[in-house]
Amino acid sequence: DLKTSAGQKVWFMEDHSVPVFSLVFSFRAGDIQAPLEKKGVASLLSAMLDEGTKNMTTQQLHEKLQDLGVEFNANTSSDRLVISFRTPRVHLKEAIALLKAILYTPRFDEQAFDRIKHATISGLENQIKRPEWIAMRSLQKNIFGNHPCVTSVLAKPEEIKKITLQDLSSFMKNHFAKDSLVVSVCGDIQPRELLALLDDVFSALPEKGIYLTIPEAIFSTKGVEQMIETPHPQSTVYFAHPALHHTHPDFMKLYLIDHVLGGGSQSLLMDDIREKRGLVYSVGTGIQVTNATAIMMGSMQS
């Protein structure tokens, strides 16, 4: 672990075997931080970040990234907005300049925004008709009710339509801050140069962000079984159980149990239900942990 002059902790793996620099960083700007009346703003923001800068259109930015061999991706989870950035070492200086332009002078072009909103709405309209989406959301509602961990990802098409570019700008300003920044680096760079580079990239961020206070989501103690009839020919089943947070001393034990039970093609569930009995196309389990929740969830289709 390293620390910048500003006190920012950095997880760092120095590797000179390949001339590549990889940076991943995130902010407390996930879907759960979006106000109820602006559900979807975090996801729209992540999609807009590579849609140009103050001095470059979307096409110009993408051409520049491609010419330099730079990879840039932004995605949202429940808790955080995560940015992945990878560049050949030889183009590091130019690539960092592009990254700073994306972070501090995003273009937020109206035409690009309308295109992304339209694509998001179309995808959502298709998604909410799928049996796996219906079953998953019903399960979450049964477990957590109207907790933000559920409602934050239940954006409706009409709610997406109400989001404006000003909403994206305000959300970015309030949530892209040093007090929620997490940084990890791997690649062809020495510690002293890296610390100077990170100070250069992140020094202009505000010291503190403005965040919603999210209460812990309490897993329902009563077992619930629900059947939802749809015209689809395939049945989708989800099931869940309380799990443990990453900080719990028994988390790794649960992680191994999950892997043995339903974590892959050689799991107990796959062997018994698919291979021996041929009752399902697929079956598996996984642990989902956020700041507010910890559940072990399984699914199968037949």
PDB file of C-alpha atoms in Angstrom:
ATOM      1  CA  ASP A   1       0.000   0.000   0.000  1.00  0.00           C
ATOM      2  CA  LEU A   2       1.091   3.563  -0.780  1.00  0.00           C
ATOM      3  CA  LYS A   3      -0.118   7.012   0.247  1.00  0.00           C
ATOM      4  CA  THR A   4      -0.035  10.166  -1.830  1.00  0.00           C
ATOM      5  CA  SER A   5       1.066  13.502  -0.394  1.00  0.00           C
ATOM      6  CA  ALA A   6      -2.621  14.308   0.089  1.00  0.00           C
ATOM      7  CA  GLY A   7      -3.084  11.173   2.183  1.00  0.00           C
ATOM      8  CA  GLN A   8      -4.877   9.104  -0.469  1.00  0.00           C
ATOM      9  CA  LYS A   9      -4.367   5.382   0.081  1.00  0.00           C
ATOM     10  CA  VAL A  10      -3.406   3.416  -3.044  1.00  0.00           C
ATOM     11  CA  TRP A  11      -3.354  -0.328  -3.593  1.00  0.00           C
ATOM     12  CA  PHE A  12      -0.357  -0.835  -5.870  1.00  0.00           C
ATOM     13  CA  MET A  13       1.254  -3.758  -7.690  1.00  0.00           C
ATOM     14  CA  GLU A  14       4.447  -2.838  -9.534  1.00  0.00           C
ATOM     15  CA  ASP A  15       4.905  -4.926 -12.683  1.00  0.00           C
ATOM     16  CA  HIS A  16       7.447  -4.151 -15.402  1.00  0.00           C
ATOM     17  CA  SER A  17       6.976  -7.397 -17.356  1.00  0.00           C
ATOM     18  CA  VAL A  18       4.572  -5.681 -19.761  1.00  0.00           C
ATOM     19  CA  PRO A  19       4.777  -1.949 -20.689  1.00  0.00           C
ATOM     20  CA  VAL A  20       1.208  -1.189 -19.594  1.00  0.00           C
ATOM     21  CA  PHE A  21      -0.301   1.023 -16.894  1.00  0.00           C
ATOM     22  CA  SER A  22      -3.682   0.093 -15.376  1.00  0.00           C
ATOM     23  CA  LEU A  23      -5.670   2.297 -13.013  1.00  0.00           C
ATOM     24  CA  VAL A  24      -9.023   1.484 -11.401  1.00  0.00           C
ATOM     25  CA  PHE A  25     -10.742   3.968  -9.113  1.00  0.00           C
ATOM     26  CA  SER A  26     -14.228   4.464  -7.754  1.00  0.00           C
ATOM     27  CA  PHE A  27     -16.455   6.916  -5.938  1.00  0.00           C
ATOM     28  CA  ARG A  28     -19.430   6.536  -3.629  1.00  0.00           C
ATOM     29  CA  ALA A  29     -21.701   7.294  -6.568  1.00  0.00           C
ATOM     30  CA  GLY A  30     -23.633   4.080  -7.141  1.00  0.00           C
ATOM     31  CA  ASP A  31     -27.309   3.609  -7.919  1.00  0.00           C
ATOM     32  CA  ILE A  32     -28.270   3.639  -4.243  1.00  0.00           C
ATOM     33  CA  GLN A  33     -27.041   7.247  -3.928  1.00  0.00           C
ATOM     34  CA  ALA A  34     -29.509   8.507  -6.531  1.00  0.00           C
ATOM     35  CA  PRO A  35     -32.501  10.406  -5.093  1.00  0.00           C
ATOM     36  CA  LEU A  36     -35.771   8.495  -5.408  1.00  0.00           C
ATOM     37  CA  GLU A  37     -37.090  11.056  -7.861  1.00  0.00           C
ATOM     38  CA  LYS A  38     -33.940  10.666  -9.993  1.00  0.00           C
ATOM     39  CA  LYS A  39     -33.480   6.887 -10.093  1.00  0.00           C
ATOM     40  CA  GLY A  40     -31.119   5.997 -12.926  1.00  0.00           C
ATOM     41  CA  VAL A  41     -28.955   9.120 -12.753  1.00  0.00           C
ATOM     42  CA  ALA A  42     -25.821   7.197 -11.688  1.00  0.00           C
ATOM     43  CA  SER A  43     -26.111   4.721 -14.548  1.00  0.00           C
ATOM     44  CA  LEU A  44     -26.702   7.498 -17.071  1.00  0.00           C
ATOM     45  CA  LEU A  45     -23.669   9.361 -15.738  1.00  0.00           C
ATOM     46  CA  SER A  46     -21.396   6.353 -16.177  1.00  0.00           C
ATOM     47  CA  ALA A  47     -22.606   5.982 -19.762  1.00  0.00           C
ATOM     48  CA  MET A  48     -21.968   9.673 -20.511  1.00  0.00           C
ATOM     49  CA  LEU A  49     -18.412   9.929 -19.232  1.00  0.00           C
ATOM     50  CA  ASP A  50     -16.779   8.878 -22.514  1.00  0.00           C
ATOM     51  CA  GLU A  51     -19.118  10.972 -24.664  1.00  0.00           C
ATOM     52  CA  GLY A  52     -16.624  13.742 -25.263  1.00  0.00           C
ATOM     53  CA  THR A  53     -14.925  16.546 -23.349  1.00  0.00           C
ATOM     54  CA  LYS A  54     -15.036  20.335 -23.492  1.00  0.00           C
ATOM     55  CA  ASN A  55     -12.618  20.357 -26.429  1.00  0.00           C
ATOM     56  CA  MET A  56     -13.500  17.025 -28.078  1.00  0.00           C
ATOM     57  CA  THR A  57     -16.674  15.532 -29.491  1.00  0.00           C
ATOM     58  CA  THR A  58     -17.596  11.929 -28.782  1.00  0.00           C
ATOM     59  CA  GLN A  59     -16.079  10.807 -32.081  1.00  0.00           C
ATOM     60  CA  GLN A  60     -12.874  12.796 -31.526  1.00  0.00           C
ATOM     61  CA  LEU A  61     -12.438  11.410 -28.021  1.00  0.00           C
ATOM     62  CA  HIS A  62     -12.973   7.817 -29.119  1.00  0.00           C
ATOM     63  CA  GLU A  63     -10.580   8.263 -32.036  1.00  0.00           C
ATOM     64  CA  LYS A  64      -7.947   9.680 -29.699  1.00  0.00           C
ATOM     65  CA  LEU A  65      -8.403   6.845 -27.216  1.00  0.00           C
ATOM     66  CA  GLN A  66      -8.107   4.340 -30.034  1.00  0.00           C
ATOM     67  CA  ASP A  67      -5.020   6.006 -31.544  1.00  0.00           C
ATOM     68  CA  LEU A  68      -3.257   5.852 -28.172  1.00  0.00           C
ATOM     69  CA  GLY A  69      -4.440   2.328 -27.382  1.00  0.00           C
ATOM     70  CA  VAL A  70      -6.224   3.556 -24.251  1.00  0.00           C
ATOM     71  CA  GLU A  71      -9.095   1.614 -22.693  1.00  0.00           C
ATOM     72  CA  PHE A  72     -11.664   3.567 -20.659  1.00  0.00           C
ATOM     73  CA  ASN A  73     -14.732   2.065 -19.020  1.00  0.00           C
ATOM     74  CA  ALA A  74     -17.191   3.339 -16.408  1.00  0.00           C
ATOM     75  CA  ASN A  75     -19.799   1.204 -14.669  1.00  0.00           C
ATOM     76  CA  THR A  76     -22.103   1.489 -11.687  1.00  0.00           C
ATOM     77  CA  SER A  77     -22.955  -0.953  -8.934  1.00  0.00           C
ATOM     78  CA  SER A  78     -25.340  -0.458  -6.031  1.00  0.00           C
ATOM     79  CA  ASP A  79     -22.691   1.341  -3.967  1.00  0.00           C
ATOM     80  CA  ARG A  80     -20.102   2.777  -6.316  1.00  0.00           C
ATOM     81  CA  LEU A  81     -19.283   4.153  -9.749  1.00  0.00           C
ATOM     82  CA  VAL A  82     -16.125   2.417 -10.983  1.00  0.00           C
ATOM     83  CA  ILE A  83     -13.768   3.724 -13.669  1.00  0.00           C
ATOM     84  CA  SER A  84     -11.183   1.479 -15.336  1.00  0.00           C
ATOM     85  CA  PHE A  85      -8.346   3.076 -17.289  1.00  0.00           C
ATOM     86  CA  ARG A  86      -5.558   1.235 -19.140  1.00  0.00           C
ATOM     87  CA  THR A  87      -2.835   2.626 -21.400  1.00  0.00           C
ATOM     88  CA  PRO A  88       0.450   1.581 -22.988  1.00  0.00           C
ATOM     89  CA  ARG A  89       3.328   3.010 -20.940  1.00  0.00           C
ATOM     90  CA  VAL A  90       4.657   4.917 -23.919  1.00  0.00           C
ATOM     91  CA  HIS A  91       1.474   7.019 -24.123  1.00  0.00           C
ATOM     92  CA  LEU A  92       1.027   7.540 -20.386  1.00  0.00           C
ATOM     93  CA  LYS A  93       1.378  11.332 -20.405  1.00  0.00           C
ATOM     94  CA  GLU A  94      -1.145  11.890 -23.206  1.00  0.00           C
ATOM     95  CA  ALA A  95      -3.514   9.299 -21.756  1.00  0.00           C
ATOM     96  CA  ILE A  96      -3.521  10.948 -18.322  1.00  0.00           C
ATOM     97  CA  ALA A  97      -4.331  14.280 -19.955  1.00  0.00           C
ATOM     98  CA  LEU A  98      -7.366  12.632 -21.577  1.00  0.00           C
ATOM     99  CA  LEU A  99      -8.430  11.105 -18.262  1.00  0.00           C
ATOM    100  CA  LYS A 100      -8.285  14.506 -16.544  1.00  0.00           C
ATOM    101  CA  ALA A 101     -10.332  16.054 -19.351  1.00  0.00           C
ATOM    102  CA  ILE A 102     -12.991  13.354 -18.908  1.00  0.00           C
ATOM    103  CA  LEU A 103     -13.099  13.878 -15.137  1.00  0.00           C
ATOM    104  CA  TYR A 104     -13.042  17.664 -14.995  1.00  0.00           C
ATOM    105  CA  THR A 105     -14.441  18.937 -18.297  1.00  0.00           C
ATOM    106  CA  PRO A 106     -16.990  16.370 -19.572  1.00  0.00           C
ATOM    107  CA  ARG A 107     -18.850  17.505 -22.644  1.00  0.00           C
ATOM    108  CA  PHE A 108     -22.354  16.416 -21.569  1.00  0.00           C
ATOM    109  CA  ASP A 109     -23.654  16.962 -25.089  1.00  0.00           C
ATOM    110  CA  GLU A 110     -27.454  17.094 -25.402  1.00  0.00           C
ATOM    111  CA  GLN A 111     -27.561  14.973 -28.538  1.00  0.00           C
ATOM    112  CA  ALA A 112     -25.414  12.228 -27.004  1.00  0.00           C
ATOM    113  CA  PHE A 113     -27.481  12.370 -23.823  1.00  0.00           C
ATOM    114  CA  ASP A 114     -30.735  11.922 -25.746  1.00  0.00           C
ATOM    115  CA  ARG A 115     -29.236   8.933 -27.570  1.00  0.00           C
ATOM    116  CA  ILE A 116     -28.136   7.269 -24.340  1.00  0.00           C
ATOM    117  CA  LYS A 117     -31.456   7.972 -22.621  1.00  0.00           C
ATOM    118  CA  HIS A 118     -33.332   6.454 -25.551  1.00  0.00           C
ATOM    119  CA  ALA A 119     -31.125   3.342 -25.496  1.00  0.00           C
ATOM    120  CA  THR A 120     -31.520   3.041 -21.714  1.00  0.00           C
ATOM    121  CA  ILE A 121     -35.288   3.335 -21.910  1.00  0.00           C
ATOM    122  CA  SER A 122     -35.523   0.782 -24.741  1.00  0.00           C
ATOM    123  CA  GLY A 123     -33.335  -1.654 -22.813  1.00  0.00           C
ATOM    124  CA  LEU A 124     -35.370  -1.168 -19.653  1.00  0.00           C
ATOM    125  CA  GLU A 125     -38.672  -1.695 -21.477  1.00  0.00           C
ATOM    126  CA  ASN A 126     -37.350  -5.033 -22.744  1.00  0.00           C
ATOM    127  CA  GLN A 127     -35.769  -5.995 -19.432  1.00  0.00           C
ATOM    128  CA  ILE A 128     -38.840  -5.543 -17.257  1.00  0.00           C
ATOM    129  CA  LYS A 129     -40.719  -8.087 -19.399  1.00  0.00           C
ATOM    130  CA  ARG A 130     -38.166 -10.840 -18.852  1.00  0.00           C
ATOM    131  CA  PRO A 131     -39.059 -13.564 -16.311  1.00  0.00           C
ATOM    132  CA  GLU A 132     -35.682 -13.410 -14.578  1.00  0.00           C
ATOM    133  CA  TRP A 133     -36.086  -9.666 -13.993  1.00  0.00           C
ATOM    134  CA  ILE A 134     -39.635 -10.112 -12.695  1.00  0.00           C
ATOM    135  CA  ALA A 135     -38.590 -12.906 -10.341  1.00  0.00           C
ATOM    136  CA  MET A 136     -35.477 -11.139  -9.088  1.00  0.00           C
ATOM    137  CA  ARG A 137     -37.231  -7.862  -8.320  1.00  0.00           C
ATOM    138  CA  SER A 138     -40.102  -9.674  -6.630  1.00  0.00           C
ATOM    139  CA  LEU A 139     -37.638 -11.568  -4.449  1.00  0.00           C
ATOM    140  CA  GLN A 140     -35.838  -8.382  -3.455  1.00  0.00           C
ATOM    141  CA  LYS A 141     -39.098  -6.626  -2.637  1.00  0.00           C
ATOM    142  CA  ASN A 142     -40.164  -9.553  -0.456  1.00  0.00           C
ATOM    143  CA  ILE A 143     -36.853  -9.507   1.420  1.00  0.00           C
ATOM    144  CA  PHE A 144     -36.160  -5.786   1.786  1.00  0.00           C
ATOM    145  CA  GLY A 145     -39.465  -4.056   1.066  1.00  0.00           C
ATOM    146  CA  ASN A 146     -38.995  -0.429   0.017  1.00  0.00           C
ATOM    147  CA  HIS A 147     -35.385  -0.123   1.142  1.00  0.00           C
ATOM    148  CA  PRO A 148     -33.255   1.989  -1.247  1.00  0.00           C
ATOM    149  CA  CYS A 149     -31.201  -1.095  -2.194  1.00  0.00           C
ATOM    150  CA  VAL A 150     -34.342  -2.254  -4.040  1.00  0.00           C
ATOM    151  CA  THR A 151     -36.024   0.964  -5.114  1.00  0.00           C
ATOM    152  CA  SER A 152     -32.805   2.530  -6.436  1.00  0.00           C
ATOM    153  CA  VAL A 153     -32.610  -0.030  -9.237  1.00  0.00           C
ATOM    154  CA  LEU A 154     -36.310  -0.113 -10.066  1.00  0.00           C
ATOM    155  CA  ALA A 155     -36.245   2.918 -12.358  1.00  0.00           C
ATOM    156  CA  LYS A 156     -39.169   3.082 -14.745  1.00  0.00           C
ATOM    157  CA  PRO A 157     -38.934   4.402 -18.320  1.00  0.00           C
ATOM    158  CA  GLU A 158     -40.959   7.493 -17.420  1.00  0.00           C
ATOM    159  CA  GLU A 159     -38.541   8.252 -14.565  1.00  0.00           C
ATOM    160  CA  ILE A 160     -35.514   8.026 -16.863  1.00  0.00           C
ATOM    161  CA  LYS A 161     -37.177  10.514 -19.221  1.00  0.00           C
ATOM    162  CA  LYS A 162     -37.274  13.138 -16.440  1.00  0.00           C
ATOM    163  CA  ILE A 163     -33.504  13.097 -15.824  1.00  0.00           C
ATOM    164  CA  THR A 164     -31.631  16.074 -17.267  1.00  0.00           C
ATOM    165  CA  LEU A 165     -28.000  16.865 -18.015  1.00  0.00           C
ATOM    166  CA  GLN A 166     -28.046  19.217 -15.027  1.00  0.00           C
ATOM    167  CA  ASP A 167     -28.988  16.238 -12.851  1.00  0.00           C
ATOM    168  CA  LEU A 168     -25.914  14.368 -14.117  1.00  0.00           C
ATOM    169  CA  SER A 169     -23.655  17.370 -13.570  1.00  0.00           C
ATOM    170  CA  SER A 170     -24.936  17.899 -10.020  1.00  0.00           C
ATOM    171  CA  PHE A 171     -24.652  14.208  -9.139  1.00  0.00           C
ATOM    172  CA  MET A 172     -21.080  14.100 -10.420  1.00  0.00           C
ATOM    173  CA  LYS A 173     -20.136  17.274  -8.526  1.00  0.00           C
ATOM    174  CA  ASN A 174     -21.637  15.968  -5.267  1.00  0.00           C
ATOM    175  CA  HIS A 175     -20.230  12.438  -5.426  1.00  0.00           C
ATOM    176  CA  PHE A 176     -16.857  12.613  -7.187  1.00  0.00           C
ATOM    177  CA  ALA A 177     -14.862  13.610  -4.098  1.00  0.00           C
ATOM    178  CA  LYS A 178     -11.684  12.639  -2.290  1.00  0.00           C
ATOM    179  CA  ASP A 179     -13.415  11.341   0.834  1.00  0.00           C
ATOM    180  CA  SER A 180     -14.989   8.465  -1.105  1.00  0.00           C
ATOM    181  CA  LEU A 181     -12.186   7.838  -3.606  1.00  0.00           C
ATOM    182  CA  VAL A 182     -10.698   4.335  -3.749  1.00  0.00           C
ATOM    183  CA  VAL A 183      -7.672   3.744  -6.007  1.00  0.00           C
ATOM    184  CA  SER A 184      -5.808   0.670  -7.232  1.00  0.00           C
ATOM    185  CA  VAL A 185      -2.948   0.522  -9.731  1.00  0.00           C
ATOM    186  CA  CYS A 186      -0.999  -2.216 -11.456  1.00  0.00           C
ATOM    187  CA  GLY A 187       1.669  -1.771 -14.070  1.00  0.00           C
ATOM    188  CA  ASP A 188       4.907  -0.470 -15.442  1.00  0.00           C
ATOM    189  CA  ILE A 189       5.568   2.450 -13.129  1.00  0.00           C
ATOM    190  CA  GLN A 190       7.673   3.106 -10.042  1.00  0.00           C
ATOM    191  CA  PRO A 191       6.126   4.261  -6.742  1.00  0.00           C
ATOM    192  CA  ARG A 192       7.539   7.802  -6.757  1.00  0.00           C
ATOM    193  CA  GLU A 193       6.332   8.509 -10.287  1.00  0.00           C
ATOM    194  CA  LEU A 194       2.949   6.950  -9.517  1.00  0.00           C
ATOM    195  CA  LEU A 195       2.321   9.096  -6.444  1.00  0.00           C
ATOM    196  CA  ALA A 196       3.115  12.267  -8.392  1.00  0.00           C
ATOM    197  CA  LEU A 197       0.805  11.130 -11.196  1.00  0.00           C
ATOM    198  CA  LEU A 198      -2.092  10.405  -8.824  1.00  0.00           C
ATOM    199  CA  ASP A 199      -1.693  13.773  -7.115  1.00  0.00           C
ATOM    200  CA  ASP A 200      -1.880  15.354 -10.553  1.00  0.00           C
ATOM    201  CA  VAL A 201      -5.030  13.431 -11.535  1.00  0.00           C
ATOM    202  CA  PHE A 202      -7.040  13.746  -8.326  1.00  0.00           C
ATOM    203  CA  SER A 203      -5.834  16.943  -6.641  1.00  0.00           C
ATOM    204  CA  ALA A 204      -8.634  19.074  -8.127  1.00  0.00           C
ATOM    205  CA  LEU A 205     -11.422  16.917  -6.702  1.00  0.00           C
ATOM    206  CA  PRO A 206     -13.456  18.429  -3.853  1.00  0.00           C
ATOM    207  CA  GLU A 207     -12.400  17.265  -0.404  1.00  0.00           C
ATOM    208  CA  LYS A 208     -15.842  16.040   0.643  1.00  0.00           C
ATOM    209  CA  GLY A 209     -18.902  14.871  -1.214  1.00  0.00           C
ATOM    210  CA  ILE A 210     -22.589  15.022  -0.394  1.00  0.00           C
ATOM    211  CA  TYR A 211     -24.076  11.578   0.205  1.00  0.00           C
ATOM    212  CA  LEU A 212     -27.369  10.029   1.195  1.00  0.00           C
ATOM    213  CA  THR A 213     -27.376   8.171   4.497  1.00  0.00           C
ATOM    214  CA  ILE A 214     -28.418   4.608   3.704  1.00  0.00           C
ATOM    215  CA  PRO A 215     -29.725   2.467   6.592  1.00  0.00           C
ATOM    216  CA  GLU A 216     -28.847  -1.200   6.869  1.00  0.00           C
ATOM    217  CA  ALA A 217     -31.259  -3.435   4.973  1.00  0.00           C
ATOM    218  CA  ILE A 218     -32.684  -6.034   7.333  1.00  0.00           C
ATOM    219  CA  PHE A 219     -33.289  -9.445   5.764  1.00  0.00           C
ATOM    220  CA  SER A 220     -36.864 -10.605   6.396  1.00  0.00           C
ATOM    221  CA  THR A 221     -36.849 -13.274   9.107  1.00  0.00           C
ATOM    222  CA  LYS A 222     -39.954 -14.975   7.741  1.00  0.00           C
ATOM    223  CA  GLY A 223     -39.688 -17.468   4.928  1.00  0.00           C
ATOM    224  CA  VAL A 224     -41.650 -16.446   1.845  1.00  0.00           C
ATOM    225  CA  GLU A 225     -42.575 -18.459  -1.209  1.00  0.00           C
ATOM    226  CA  GLN A 226     -44.100 -16.700  -4.186  1.00  0.00           C
ATOM    227  CA  MET A 227     -45.349 -17.928  -7.534  1.00  0.00           C
ATOM    228  CA  ILE A 228     -45.744 -15.472 -10.423  1.00  0.00           C
ATOM    229  CA  GLU A 229     -47.523 -16.806 -13.502  1.00  0.00           C
ATOM    230  CA  THR A 230     -46.362 -15.537 -16.881  1.00  0.00           C
ATOM    231  CA  PRO A 231     -46.822 -16.816 -20.459  1.00  0.00           C
ATOM    232  CA  HIS A 232     -43.131 -17.708 -20.783  1.00  0.00           C
ATOM    233  CA  PRO A 233     -42.449 -21.410 -21.501  1.00  0.00           C
ATOM    234  CA  GLN A 234     -39.426 -21.530 -19.181  1.00  0.00           C
ATOM    235  CA  SER A 235     -39.624 -21.257 -15.399  1.00  0.00           C
ATOM    236  CA  THR A 236     -37.113 -19.105 -13.544  1.00  0.00           C
ATOM    237  CA  VAL A 237     -36.483 -19.611  -9.836  1.00  0.00           C
ATOM    238  CA  TYR A 238     -34.585 -17.374  -7.402  1.00  0.00           C
ATOM    239  CA  PHE A 239     -33.936 -18.118  -3.747  1.00  0.00           C
ATOM    240  CA  ALA A 240     -31.978 -16.254  -1.096  1.00  0.00           C
ATOM    241  CA  HIS A 241     -30.672 -16.470   2.451  1.00  0.00           C
ATOM    242  CA  PRO A 242     -28.929 -13.994   4.767  1.00  0.00           C
ATOM    243  CA  ALA A 243     -25.162 -13.888   4.247  1.00  0.00           C
ATOM    244  CA  LEU A 244     -22.132 -12.204   5.852  1.00  0.00           C
ATOM    245  CA  HIS A 245     -20.328  -8.958   5.071  1.00  0.00           C
ATOM    246  CA  HIS A 246     -16.731  -8.985   3.854  1.00  0.00           C
ATOM    247  CA  THR A 247     -15.526  -7.810   7.254  1.00  0.00           C
ATOM    248  CA  HIS A 248     -17.083 -10.738   9.144  1.00  0.00           C
ATOM    249  CA  PRO A 249     -14.447 -13.217  10.410  1.00  0.00           C
ATOM    250  CA  ASP A 250     -16.360 -16.133   8.863  1.00  0.00           C
ATOM    251  CA  PHE A 251     -16.841 -14.566   5.434  1.00  0.00           C
ATOM    252  CA  MET A 252     -14.165 -16.701   3.738  1.00  0.00           C
ATOM    253  CA  LYS A 253     -15.760 -19.861   5.142  1.00  0.00           C
ATOM    254  CA  LEU A 254     -19.073 -18.812   3.635  1.00  0.00           C
ATOM    255  CA  TYR A 255     -17.317 -17.966   0.366  1.00  0.00           C
ATOM    256  CA  LEU A 256     -15.945 -21.521   0.150  1.00  0.00           C
ATOM    257  CA  ILE A 257     -19.321 -23.026   1.076  1.00  0.00           C
ATOM    258  CA  ASP A 258     -20.964 -20.994  -1.678  1.00  0.00           C
ATOM    259  CA  HIS A 259     -18.393 -22.147  -4.240  1.00  0.00           C
ATOM    260  CA  VAL A 260     -18.845 -25.820  -3.338  1.00  0.00           C
ATOM    261  CA  LEU A 261     -22.638 -25.564  -3.244  1.00  0.00           C
ATOM    262  CA  GLY A 262     -23.319 -23.647  -6.435  1.00  0.00           C
ATOM    263  CA  GLY A 263     -20.266 -21.696  -7.564  1.00  0.00           C
ATOM    264  CA  GLY A 264     -19.440 -23.394 -10.831  1.00  0.00           C
ATOM    265  CA  SER A 265     -19.917 -26.267 -13.269  1.00  0.00           C
ATOM    266  CA  GLN A 266     -18.556 -28.768 -10.720  1.00  0.00           C
ATOM    267  CA  SER A 267     -20.771 -27.615  -7.847  1.00  0.00           C
ATOM    268  CA  LEU A 268     -23.029 -29.880  -5.797  1.00  0.00           C
ATOM    269  CA  LEU A 269     -26.174 -28.310  -7.214  1.00  0.00           C
ATOM    270  CA  MET A 270     -25.023 -28.630 -10.831  1.00  0.00           C
ATOM    271  CA  ASP A 271     -23.991 -32.238 -10.290  1.00  0.00           C
ATOM    272  CA  ASP A 272     -27.189 -33.300  -8.545  1.00  0.00           C
ATOM    273  CA  ILE A 273     -29.909 -31.271 -10.279  1.00  0.00           C
ATOM    274  CA  ARG A 274     -28.530 -30.909 -13.812  1.00  0.00           C
ATOM    275  CA  GLU A 275     -26.117 -33.784 -14.408  1.00  0.00           C
ATOM    276  CA  LYS A 276     -27.808 -36.581 -12.460  1.00  0.00           C
ATOM    277  CA  ARG A 277     -31.466 -35.595 -12.788  1.00  0.00           C
ATOM    278  CA  GLY A 278     -31.516 -33.367 -15.872  1.00  0.00           C
ATOM    279  CA  LEU A 279     -34.123 -31.074 -14.339  1.00  0.00           C
ATOM    280  CA  VAL A 280     -32.589 -27.672 -15.126  1.00  0.00           C
ATOM    281  CA  TYR A 281     -30.608 -25.870 -17.784  1.00  0.00           C
ATOM    282  CA  SER A 282     -28.475 -24.188 -15.159  1.00  0.00           C
ATOM    283  CA  VAL A 283     -28.325 -23.717 -11.406  1.00  0.00           C
ATOM    284  CA  GLY A 284     -25.939 -21.781  -9.195  1.00  0.00           C
ATOM    285  CA  THR A 285     -25.422 -19.575  -6.167  1.00  0.00           C
ATOM    286  CA  GLY A 286     -23.485 -16.449  -5.357  1.00  0.00           C
ATOM    287  CA  ILE A 287     -22.859 -14.004  -2.525  1.00  0.00           C
ATOM    288  CA  GLN A 288     -23.940 -10.405  -3.070  1.00  0.00           C
ATOM    289  CA  VAL A 289     -22.540  -7.883  -0.602  1.00  0.00           C
ATOM    290  CA  THR A 290     -23.106  -4.116  -0.524  1.00  0.00           C
ATOM    291  CA  ASN A 291     -22.687  -1.553   2.230  1.00  0.00           C
ATOM    292  CA  ALA A 292     -26.307  -2.125   3.239  1.00  0.00           C
ATOM    293  CA  THR A 293     -26.906  -5.780   2.410  1.00  0.00           C
ATOM    294  CA  ALA A 294     -25.366  -9.250   2.444  1.00  0.00           C
ATOM    295  CA  ILE A 295     -27.282 -12.096   0.846  1.00  0.00           C
ATOM    296  CA  MET A 296     -26.512 -15.490  -0.631  1.00  0.00           C
ATOM    297  CA  MET A 297     -28.647 -15.950  -3.718  1.00  0.00           C
ATOM    298  CA  GLY A 298     -29.295 -18.891  -5.995  1.00  0.00           C
ATOM    299  CA  SER A 299     -31.094 -19.309  -9.290  1.00  0.00           C
ATOM    300  CA  MET A 300     -32.179 -21.989 -11.733  1.00  0.00           C
ATOM    301  CA  GLN A 301     -34.153 -22.283 -14.953  1.00  0.00           C
ATOM    302  CA  SER A 302     -36.163 -25.204 -16.254  1.00  0.00           C
TER     303      SER A 302
END
